[in-house]
mmCIF file of C-alpha atoms and ligand atoms in Angstrom:
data_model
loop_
_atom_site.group_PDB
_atom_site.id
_atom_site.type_symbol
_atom_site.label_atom_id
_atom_site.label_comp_id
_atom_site.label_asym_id
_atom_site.label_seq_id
_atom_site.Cartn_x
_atom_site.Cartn_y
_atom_site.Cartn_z
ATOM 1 C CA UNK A 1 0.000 0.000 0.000
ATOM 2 C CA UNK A 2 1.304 3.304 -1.320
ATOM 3 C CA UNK A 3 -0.718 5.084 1.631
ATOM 4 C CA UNK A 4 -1.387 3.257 5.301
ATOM 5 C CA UNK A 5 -3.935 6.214 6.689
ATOM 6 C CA UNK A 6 -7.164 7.235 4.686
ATOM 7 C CA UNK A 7 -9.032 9.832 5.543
ATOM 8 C CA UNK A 8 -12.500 9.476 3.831
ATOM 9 C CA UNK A 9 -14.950 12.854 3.601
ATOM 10 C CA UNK A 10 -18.254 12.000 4.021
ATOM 11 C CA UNK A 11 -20.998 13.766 2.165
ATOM 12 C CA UNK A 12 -20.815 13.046 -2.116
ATOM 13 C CA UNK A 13 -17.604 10.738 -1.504
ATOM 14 C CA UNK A 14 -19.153 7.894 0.554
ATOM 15 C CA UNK A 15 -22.970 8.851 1.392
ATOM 16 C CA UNK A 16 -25.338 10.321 -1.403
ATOM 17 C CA UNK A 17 -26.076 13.584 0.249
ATOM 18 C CA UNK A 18 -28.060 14.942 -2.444
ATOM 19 C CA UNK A 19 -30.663 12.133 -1.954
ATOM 20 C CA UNK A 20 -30.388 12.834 1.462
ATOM 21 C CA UNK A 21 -30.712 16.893 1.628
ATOM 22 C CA UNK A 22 -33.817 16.037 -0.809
ATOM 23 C CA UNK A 23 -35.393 13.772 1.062
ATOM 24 C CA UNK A 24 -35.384 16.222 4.073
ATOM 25 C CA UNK A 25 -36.263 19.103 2.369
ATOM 26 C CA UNK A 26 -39.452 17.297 1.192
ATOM 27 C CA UNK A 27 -40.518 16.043 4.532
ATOM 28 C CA UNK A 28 -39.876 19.691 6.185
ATOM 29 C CA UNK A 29 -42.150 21.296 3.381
ATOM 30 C CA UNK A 30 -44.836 18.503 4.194
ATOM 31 C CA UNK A 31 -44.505 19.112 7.969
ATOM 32 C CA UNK A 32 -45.316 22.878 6.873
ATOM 33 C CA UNK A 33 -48.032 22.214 4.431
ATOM 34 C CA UNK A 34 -46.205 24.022 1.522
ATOM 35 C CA UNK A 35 -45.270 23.466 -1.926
ATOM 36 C CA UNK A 36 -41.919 22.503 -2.719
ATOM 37 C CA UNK A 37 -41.264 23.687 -6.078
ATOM 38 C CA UNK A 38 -37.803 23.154 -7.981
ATOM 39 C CA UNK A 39 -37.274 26.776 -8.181
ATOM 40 C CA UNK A 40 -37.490 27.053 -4.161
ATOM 41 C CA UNK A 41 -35.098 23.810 -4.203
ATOM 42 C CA UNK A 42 -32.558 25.566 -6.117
ATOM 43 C CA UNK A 43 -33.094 28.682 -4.441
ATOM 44 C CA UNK A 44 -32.306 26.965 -0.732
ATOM 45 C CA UNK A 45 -29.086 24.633 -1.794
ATOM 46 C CA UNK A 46 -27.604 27.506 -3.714
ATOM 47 C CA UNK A 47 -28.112 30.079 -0.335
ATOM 48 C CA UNK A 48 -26.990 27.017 1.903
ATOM 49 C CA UNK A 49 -23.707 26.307 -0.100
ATOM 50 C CA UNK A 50 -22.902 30.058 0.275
ATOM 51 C CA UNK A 51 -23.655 29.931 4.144
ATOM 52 C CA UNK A 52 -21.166 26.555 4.586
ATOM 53 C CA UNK A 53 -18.788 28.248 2.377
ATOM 54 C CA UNK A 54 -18.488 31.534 4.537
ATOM 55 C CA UNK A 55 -18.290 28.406 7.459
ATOM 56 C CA UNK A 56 -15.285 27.006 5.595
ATOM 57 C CA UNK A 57 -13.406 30.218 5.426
ATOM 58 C CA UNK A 58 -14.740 31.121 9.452
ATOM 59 C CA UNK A 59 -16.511 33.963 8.178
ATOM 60 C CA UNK A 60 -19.723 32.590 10.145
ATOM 61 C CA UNK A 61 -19.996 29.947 12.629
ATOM 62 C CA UNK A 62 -21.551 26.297 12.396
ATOM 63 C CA UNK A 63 -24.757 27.633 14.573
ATOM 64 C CA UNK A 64 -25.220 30.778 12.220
ATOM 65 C CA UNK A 65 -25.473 28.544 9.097
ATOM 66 C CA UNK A 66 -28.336 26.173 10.799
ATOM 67 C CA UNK A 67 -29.739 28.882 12.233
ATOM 68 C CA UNK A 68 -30.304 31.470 9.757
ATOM 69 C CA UNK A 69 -31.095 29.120 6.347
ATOM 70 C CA UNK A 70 -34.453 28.523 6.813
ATOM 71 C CA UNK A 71 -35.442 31.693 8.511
ATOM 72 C CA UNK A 72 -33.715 32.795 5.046
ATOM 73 C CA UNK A 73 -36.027 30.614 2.948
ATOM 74 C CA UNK A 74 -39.538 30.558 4.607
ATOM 75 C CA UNK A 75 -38.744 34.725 5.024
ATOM 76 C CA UNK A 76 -38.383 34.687 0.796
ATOM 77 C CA UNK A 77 -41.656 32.689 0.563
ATOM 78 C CA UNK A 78 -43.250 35.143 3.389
ATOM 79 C CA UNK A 79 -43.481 33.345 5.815
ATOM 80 C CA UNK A 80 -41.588 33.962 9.765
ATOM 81 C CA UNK A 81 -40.562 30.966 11.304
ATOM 82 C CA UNK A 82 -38.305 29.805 14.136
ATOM 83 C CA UNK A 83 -34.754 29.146 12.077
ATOM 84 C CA UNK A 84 -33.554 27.050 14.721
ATOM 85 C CA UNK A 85 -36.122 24.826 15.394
ATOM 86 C CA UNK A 86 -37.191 24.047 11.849
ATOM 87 C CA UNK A 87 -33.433 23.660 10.920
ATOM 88 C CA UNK A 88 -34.116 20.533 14.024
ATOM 89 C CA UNK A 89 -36.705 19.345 12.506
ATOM 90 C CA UNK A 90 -34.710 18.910 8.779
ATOM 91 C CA UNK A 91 -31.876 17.541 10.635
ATOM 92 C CA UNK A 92 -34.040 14.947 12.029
ATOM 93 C CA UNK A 93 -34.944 14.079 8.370
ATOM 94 C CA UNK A 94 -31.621 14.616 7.260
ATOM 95 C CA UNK A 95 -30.186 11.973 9.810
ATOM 96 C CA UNK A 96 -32.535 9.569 8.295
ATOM 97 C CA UNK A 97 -30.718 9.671 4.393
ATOM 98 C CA UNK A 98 -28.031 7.366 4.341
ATOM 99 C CA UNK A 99 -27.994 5.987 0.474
ATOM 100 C CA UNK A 100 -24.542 5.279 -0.383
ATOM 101 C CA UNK A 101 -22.711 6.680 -3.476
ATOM 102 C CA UNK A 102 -21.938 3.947 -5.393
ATOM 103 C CA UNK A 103 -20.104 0.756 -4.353
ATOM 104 C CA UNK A 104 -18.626 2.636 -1.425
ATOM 105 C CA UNK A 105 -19.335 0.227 1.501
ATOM 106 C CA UNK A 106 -17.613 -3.045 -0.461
ATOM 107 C CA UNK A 107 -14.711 -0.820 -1.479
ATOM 108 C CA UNK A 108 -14.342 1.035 2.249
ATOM 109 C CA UNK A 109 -15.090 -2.654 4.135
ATOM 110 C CA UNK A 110 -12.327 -4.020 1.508
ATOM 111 C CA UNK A 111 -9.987 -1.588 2.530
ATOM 112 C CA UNK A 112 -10.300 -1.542 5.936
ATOM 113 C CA UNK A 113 -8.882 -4.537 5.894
ATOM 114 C CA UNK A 114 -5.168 -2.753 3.701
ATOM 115 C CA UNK A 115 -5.367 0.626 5.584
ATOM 116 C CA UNK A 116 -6.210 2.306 8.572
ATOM 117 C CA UNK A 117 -9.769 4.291 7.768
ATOM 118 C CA UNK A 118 -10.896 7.615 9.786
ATOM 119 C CA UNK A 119 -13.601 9.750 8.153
ATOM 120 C CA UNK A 120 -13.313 13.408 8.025
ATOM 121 C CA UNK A 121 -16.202 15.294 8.014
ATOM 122 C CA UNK A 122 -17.716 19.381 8.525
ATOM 123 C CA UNK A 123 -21.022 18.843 9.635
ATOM 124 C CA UNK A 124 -23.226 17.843 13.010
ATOM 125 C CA UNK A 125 -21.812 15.366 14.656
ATOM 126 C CA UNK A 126 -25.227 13.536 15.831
ATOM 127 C CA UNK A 127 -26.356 13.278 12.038
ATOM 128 C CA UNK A 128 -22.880 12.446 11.089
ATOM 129 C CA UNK A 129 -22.484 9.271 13.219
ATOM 130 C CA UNK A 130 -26.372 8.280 12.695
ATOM 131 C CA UNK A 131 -25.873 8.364 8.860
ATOM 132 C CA UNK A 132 -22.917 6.196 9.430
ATOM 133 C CA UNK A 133 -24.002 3.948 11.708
ATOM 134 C CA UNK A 134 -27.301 3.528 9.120
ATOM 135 C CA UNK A 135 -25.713 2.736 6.283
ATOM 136 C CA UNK A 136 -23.340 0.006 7.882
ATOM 137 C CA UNK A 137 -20.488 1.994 7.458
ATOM 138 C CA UNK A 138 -19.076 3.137 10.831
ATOM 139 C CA UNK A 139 -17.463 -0.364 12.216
ATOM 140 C CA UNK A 140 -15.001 0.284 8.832
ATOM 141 C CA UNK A 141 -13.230 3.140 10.773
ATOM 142 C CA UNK A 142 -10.897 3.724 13.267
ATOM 143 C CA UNK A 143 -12.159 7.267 14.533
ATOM 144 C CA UNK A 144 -14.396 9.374 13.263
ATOM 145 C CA UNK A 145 -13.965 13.609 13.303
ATOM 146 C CA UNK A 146 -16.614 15.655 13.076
ATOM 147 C CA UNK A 147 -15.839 19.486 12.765
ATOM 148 C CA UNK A 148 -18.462 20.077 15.694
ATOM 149 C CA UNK A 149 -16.059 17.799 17.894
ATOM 150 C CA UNK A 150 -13.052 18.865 16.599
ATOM 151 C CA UNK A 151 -13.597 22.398 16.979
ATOM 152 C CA UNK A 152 -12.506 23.428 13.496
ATOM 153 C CA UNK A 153 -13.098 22.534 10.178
ATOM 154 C CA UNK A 154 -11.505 21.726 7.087
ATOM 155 C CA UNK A 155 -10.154 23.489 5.015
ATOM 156 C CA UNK A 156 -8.558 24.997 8.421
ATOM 157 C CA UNK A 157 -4.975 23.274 9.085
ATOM 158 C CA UNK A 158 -6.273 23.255 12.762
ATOM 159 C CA UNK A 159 -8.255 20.813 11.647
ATOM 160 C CA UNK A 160 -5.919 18.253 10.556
ATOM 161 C CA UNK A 161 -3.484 19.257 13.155
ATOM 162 C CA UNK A 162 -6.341 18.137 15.752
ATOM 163 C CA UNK A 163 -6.915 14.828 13.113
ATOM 164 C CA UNK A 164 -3.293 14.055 13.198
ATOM 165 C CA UNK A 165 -2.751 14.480 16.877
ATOM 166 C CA UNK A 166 -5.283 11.990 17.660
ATOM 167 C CA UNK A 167 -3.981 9.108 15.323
ATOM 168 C CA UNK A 168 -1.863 7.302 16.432
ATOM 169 C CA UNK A 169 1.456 6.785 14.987
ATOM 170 C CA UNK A 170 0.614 8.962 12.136
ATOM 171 C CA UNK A 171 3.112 9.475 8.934
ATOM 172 C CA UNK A 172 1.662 12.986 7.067
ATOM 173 C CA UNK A 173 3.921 10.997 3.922
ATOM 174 C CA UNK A 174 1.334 7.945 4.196
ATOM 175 C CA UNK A 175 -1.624 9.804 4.800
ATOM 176 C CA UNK A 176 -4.507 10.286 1.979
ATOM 177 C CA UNK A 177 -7.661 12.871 1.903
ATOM 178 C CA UNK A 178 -10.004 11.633 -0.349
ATOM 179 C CA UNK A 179 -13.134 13.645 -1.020
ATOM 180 C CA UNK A 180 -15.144 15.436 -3.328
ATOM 181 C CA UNK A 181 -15.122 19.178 -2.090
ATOM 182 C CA UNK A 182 -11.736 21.547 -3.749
ATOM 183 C CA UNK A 183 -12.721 24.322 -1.329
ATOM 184 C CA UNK A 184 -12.625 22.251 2.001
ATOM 185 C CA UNK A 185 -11.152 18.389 1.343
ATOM 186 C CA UNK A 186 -8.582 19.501 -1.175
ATOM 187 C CA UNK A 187 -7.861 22.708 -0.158
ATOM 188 C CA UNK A 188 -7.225 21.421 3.726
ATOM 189 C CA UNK A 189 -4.902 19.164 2.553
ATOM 190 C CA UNK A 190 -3.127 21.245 0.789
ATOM 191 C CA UNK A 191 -2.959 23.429 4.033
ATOM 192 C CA UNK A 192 -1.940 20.309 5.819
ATOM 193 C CA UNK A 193 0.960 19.401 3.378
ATOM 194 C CA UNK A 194 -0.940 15.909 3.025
ATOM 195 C CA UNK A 195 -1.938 14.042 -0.644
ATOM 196 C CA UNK A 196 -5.186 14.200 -1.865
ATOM 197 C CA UNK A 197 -7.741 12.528 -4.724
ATOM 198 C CA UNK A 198 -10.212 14.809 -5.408
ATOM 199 C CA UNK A 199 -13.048 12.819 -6.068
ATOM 200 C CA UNK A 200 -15.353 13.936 -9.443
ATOM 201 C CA UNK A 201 -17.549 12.164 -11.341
ATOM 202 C CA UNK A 202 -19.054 15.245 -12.924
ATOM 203 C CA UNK A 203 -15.670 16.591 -14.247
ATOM 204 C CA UNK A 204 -15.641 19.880 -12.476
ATOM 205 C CA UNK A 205 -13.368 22.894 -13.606
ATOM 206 C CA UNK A 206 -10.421 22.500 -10.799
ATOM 207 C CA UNK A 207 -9.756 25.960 -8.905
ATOM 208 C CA UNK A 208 -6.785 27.651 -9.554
ATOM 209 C CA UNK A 209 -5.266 27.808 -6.062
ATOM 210 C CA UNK A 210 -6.129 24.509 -5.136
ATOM 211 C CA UNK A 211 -4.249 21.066 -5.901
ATOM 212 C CA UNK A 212 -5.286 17.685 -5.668
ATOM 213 C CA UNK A 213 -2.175 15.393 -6.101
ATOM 214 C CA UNK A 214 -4.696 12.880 -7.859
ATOM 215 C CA UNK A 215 -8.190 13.078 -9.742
ATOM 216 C CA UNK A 216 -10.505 10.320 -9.874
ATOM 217 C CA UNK A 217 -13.859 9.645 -11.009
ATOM 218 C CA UNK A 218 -15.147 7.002 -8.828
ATOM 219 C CA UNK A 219 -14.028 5.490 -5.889
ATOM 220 C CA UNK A 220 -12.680 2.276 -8.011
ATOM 221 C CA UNK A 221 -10.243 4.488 -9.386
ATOM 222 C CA UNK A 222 -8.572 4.286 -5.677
ATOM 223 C CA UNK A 223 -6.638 0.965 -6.186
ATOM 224 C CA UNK A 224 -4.169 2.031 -8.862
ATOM 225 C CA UNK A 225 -3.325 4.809 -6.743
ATOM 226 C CA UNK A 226 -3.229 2.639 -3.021
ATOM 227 C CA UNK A 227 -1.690 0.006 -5.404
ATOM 228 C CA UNK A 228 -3.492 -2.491 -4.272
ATOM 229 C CA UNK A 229 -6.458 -4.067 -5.866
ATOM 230 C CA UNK A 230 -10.033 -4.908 -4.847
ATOM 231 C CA UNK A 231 -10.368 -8.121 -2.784
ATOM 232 C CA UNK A 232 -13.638 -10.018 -3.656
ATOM 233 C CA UNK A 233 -13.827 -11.915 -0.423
ATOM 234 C CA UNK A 234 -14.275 -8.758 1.789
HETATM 235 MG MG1 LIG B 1 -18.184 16.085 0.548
#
């Protein structure tokens, strides 16, 4: 094995988050009797990727992004709710989405058996580990850090400082980020001075300060680069 530590993002590398941010926002419409059209859709996940980017560069905190993104969206369809505890409820719905992206839980439960696995994730740490635990995935990995734990969040090099402290025996030469996200996965290693794959399947424009030492389209595409292949048995 080329690498010995991978660290796995969670959301569009391993778990389907789109099906799962979908499903939620249906259910939170339903619990509020209103139409979910696509335009609203597209209005929401456009606002909310601007509110976690401002969390990635620590513009805003965690709480101000779950806080303020529904007040945001029920305020542009005129209606004033309680931000917080509708943000709750979608959580709750949220928590229950755990499709996985592709053939990710035969390739991570093959290579937990080649490497040693830790996810690394920005998020809520009580839908994080639910999601995981519900789509079989969490007995694959050695730790798990959630920016809510951790305190910081990538692309921050606090927050693989905090990732590396806490592994034990860990070799920054052997260690691997793997995700989908330039702006926090690649971009934090990059801080961190650790290799990345930089995972898209929809052939994305890269960014021109950011640099992921591989690109891959699926998660297959892993084994060249481990050097290792995929064992059947697992
Ligand atoms: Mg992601």
């Amino acid at each position: 094995m080329n690498y010995s530590t991978l660290l796995f993002d969670l959301d569009d590398t391993l778990l389907d988050f789109k099906a799962a941010e979908d499903h939620a926002l249906q259910e939170l419409f339903n619990t509020m009797n209103t139409t979910l059209t696509p335009e609203i859709k597209k209005y929401y996940k456009t606002m909310n990727r601007h509110l976690w980017a401002d969390y990635e560069q620590g513009k805003i905190s965690r709480q101000e992004v779950t806080d303020s993104r529904f007040k945001k969206l029920f305020a542009n369809l005129g209606k004033n709710v309680d931000g917080s505890q509708l943000d709750q409820k979608y959580r709750h719905y949220l928590t229950q989405g755990h499709q996985l992206l592709g053939n990710s839980r035969r390739i991570i439960a093959d290579l937990a058996n080649k490497a040693d696995l830790y996810v690394v994730t920005n998020g809520v740490s009580k839908t994080q580990y639910k999601r995981l635990e519900d789509a079989k995935l969490l007995p694959y990995f050695k730790d798990i850090f959630v920016s809510e734990d951790t305190g910081y969040q990538k692309p921050m090099p606090e927050y693989f400082d905090y990732v590396a402290k806490r592994i034990p025996h860990f070799v920054a030469q052997k260690a691997l980020v793997i995700g989908d996200s330039l702006t926090s996965d690649i971009k934090g290693a990059n801080n961190a001075g650790l290799d990345s794959v930089w995972l898209n399947p929809e052939a994305k424009q890269l960014l021109p300060d950011v640099k992921p030492t591989y690109e891959v389209k699926d998660l297959e595409q892993l084994y060249p680069i481990l050097g290792t292949s995929f064992d059947e048995k697992a």
